XYZ file of C-alpha atoms in Angstrom:
120
model
C -13.848 -29.808 -18.199
C -17.108 -31.648 -17.499
C -17.694 -35.381 -17.327
C -20.816 -37.114 -18.559
C -19.026 -40.440 -18.220
C -16.685 -39.105 -20.903
C -14.770 -35.806 -20.838
C -16.068 -32.599 -22.458
C -14.605 -29.122 -22.845
C -17.357 -26.642 -23.760
C -16.703 -23.163 -25.085
C -19.076 -20.339 -25.897
C -19.102 -19.057 -29.489
C -20.980 -16.187 -31.117
C -22.372 -18.485 -33.813
C -21.868 -22.197 -34.411
C -22.017 -21.535 -38.155
C -18.630 -19.788 -37.933
C -17.145 -21.788 -35.036
C -13.638 -23.126 -35.767
C -14.678 -26.726 -35.129
C -12.459 -28.339 -37.792
C -9.355 -26.323 -36.902
C -9.635 -25.982 -33.103
C -11.509 -29.225 -32.348
C -8.470 -31.475 -32.905
C -6.210 -29.074 -30.983
C -8.540 -29.103 -27.972
C -9.064 -32.885 -28.212
C -5.318 -33.515 -28.053
C -4.259 -30.696 -25.715
C -1.757 -31.710 -23.035
C -4.244 -30.766 -20.282
C -6.345 -33.725 -21.431
C -4.076 -36.802 -21.398
C -7.079 -39.068 -22.149
C -8.223 -36.618 -24.864
C -11.505 -34.689 -24.682
C -14.646 -33.924 -26.695
C -14.742 -30.254 -27.729
C -18.137 -28.545 -27.663
C -18.887 -25.229 -29.358
C -22.060 -23.725 -27.848
C -24.135 -20.784 -29.081
C -26.702 -19.493 -26.593
C -29.900 -18.405 -28.346
C -31.825 -17.618 -25.148
C -32.091 -19.062 -21.627
C -33.874 -22.197 -22.920
C -32.293 -22.767 -26.351
C -28.782 -23.416 -27.619
C -27.127 -24.508 -30.838
C -24.204 -26.909 -30.564
C -21.435 -28.457 -32.622
C -19.182 -31.147 -31.158
C -15.771 -32.470 -32.141
C -15.734 -35.976 -30.626
C -12.429 -37.472 -29.590
C -11.343 -40.112 -32.052
C -14.232 -39.404 -34.449
C -14.117 -35.759 -35.537
C -17.170 -33.554 -35.886
C -20.446 -35.419 -35.446
C -23.987 -34.465 -36.419
C -25.293 -35.007 -32.882
C -23.794 -35.906 -29.506
C -26.022 -36.741 -26.544
C -23.340 -36.449 -23.883
C -22.105 -33.264 -25.568
C -25.606 -31.783 -25.404
C -25.840 -32.618 -21.700
C -22.366 -31.203 -20.999
C -23.153 -27.958 -22.835
C -26.391 -27.470 -20.892
C -24.672 -28.139 -17.561
C -21.906 -25.679 -18.503
C -24.486 -23.033 -19.457
C -26.501 -23.523 -16.263
C -23.362 -23.378 -14.114
C -22.358 -20.116 -15.846
C -25.828 -18.666 -15.164
C -26.611 -18.387 -18.890
C -29.223 -21.148 -19.163
C -32.262 -22.325 -17.238
C -33.781 -25.825 -17.327
C -35.245 -27.189 -19.541
C -32.997 -26.411 -22.509
C -33.602 -27.394 -26.136
C -30.373 -28.301 -27.953
C -30.152 -27.974 -31.729
C -27.313 -29.753 -33.518
C -26.689 -30.226 -37.223
C -28.217 -33.693 -37.041
C -31.300 -33.004 -34.902
C -33.231 -30.139 -33.395
C -35.395 -31.769 -30.784
C -33.175 -32.876 -27.903
C -34.221 -31.454 -24.565
C -32.025 -31.529 -21.472
C -33.466 -31.027 -18.007
C -31.677 -30.504 -14.745
C -33.063 -33.523 -12.883
C -29.591 -34.860 -12.350
C -29.175 -34.521 -16.115
C -31.842 -36.044 -18.316
C -32.015 -35.877 -22.091
C -35.195 -36.645 -23.980
C -35.884 -36.892 -27.696
C -36.543 -39.487 -30.362
C -34.093 -42.198 -31.338
C -33.372 -42.584 -35.023
C -31.801 -45.602 -36.697
C -28.870 -44.377 -38.770
C -27.033 -47.563 -39.720
C -27.507 -51.276 -40.096
C -24.799 -53.752 -40.956
C -23.217 -57.110 -40.404
C -19.705 -58.069 -39.464
C -18.063 -61.443 -39.693
C -15.742 -62.180 -36.783
């Protein structure tokens, strides 16, 4: 498990297109080893500077992009000797996040995805 301020469990998969995100994501999220629950990352290494990623976020399900998940996956890959900084992370929602090992720094554009009002 890795912490980016929130907990992540990252596993290596042959291809994110066939990763069992919907079936295994909830099982990992709610596993007894993680009493506070955990985000489940499914990482495909393309080469030493590029990965593809899908994330099952605790309490939300699969998301199109996850910044802390991208950072956790890169750290996991670097620690395993599979990746080298900087690393470009492609998710289903975006393809231009870049994570560098200066502490851990993610760069990429911000995109507005929702606007609303709530009456309290």
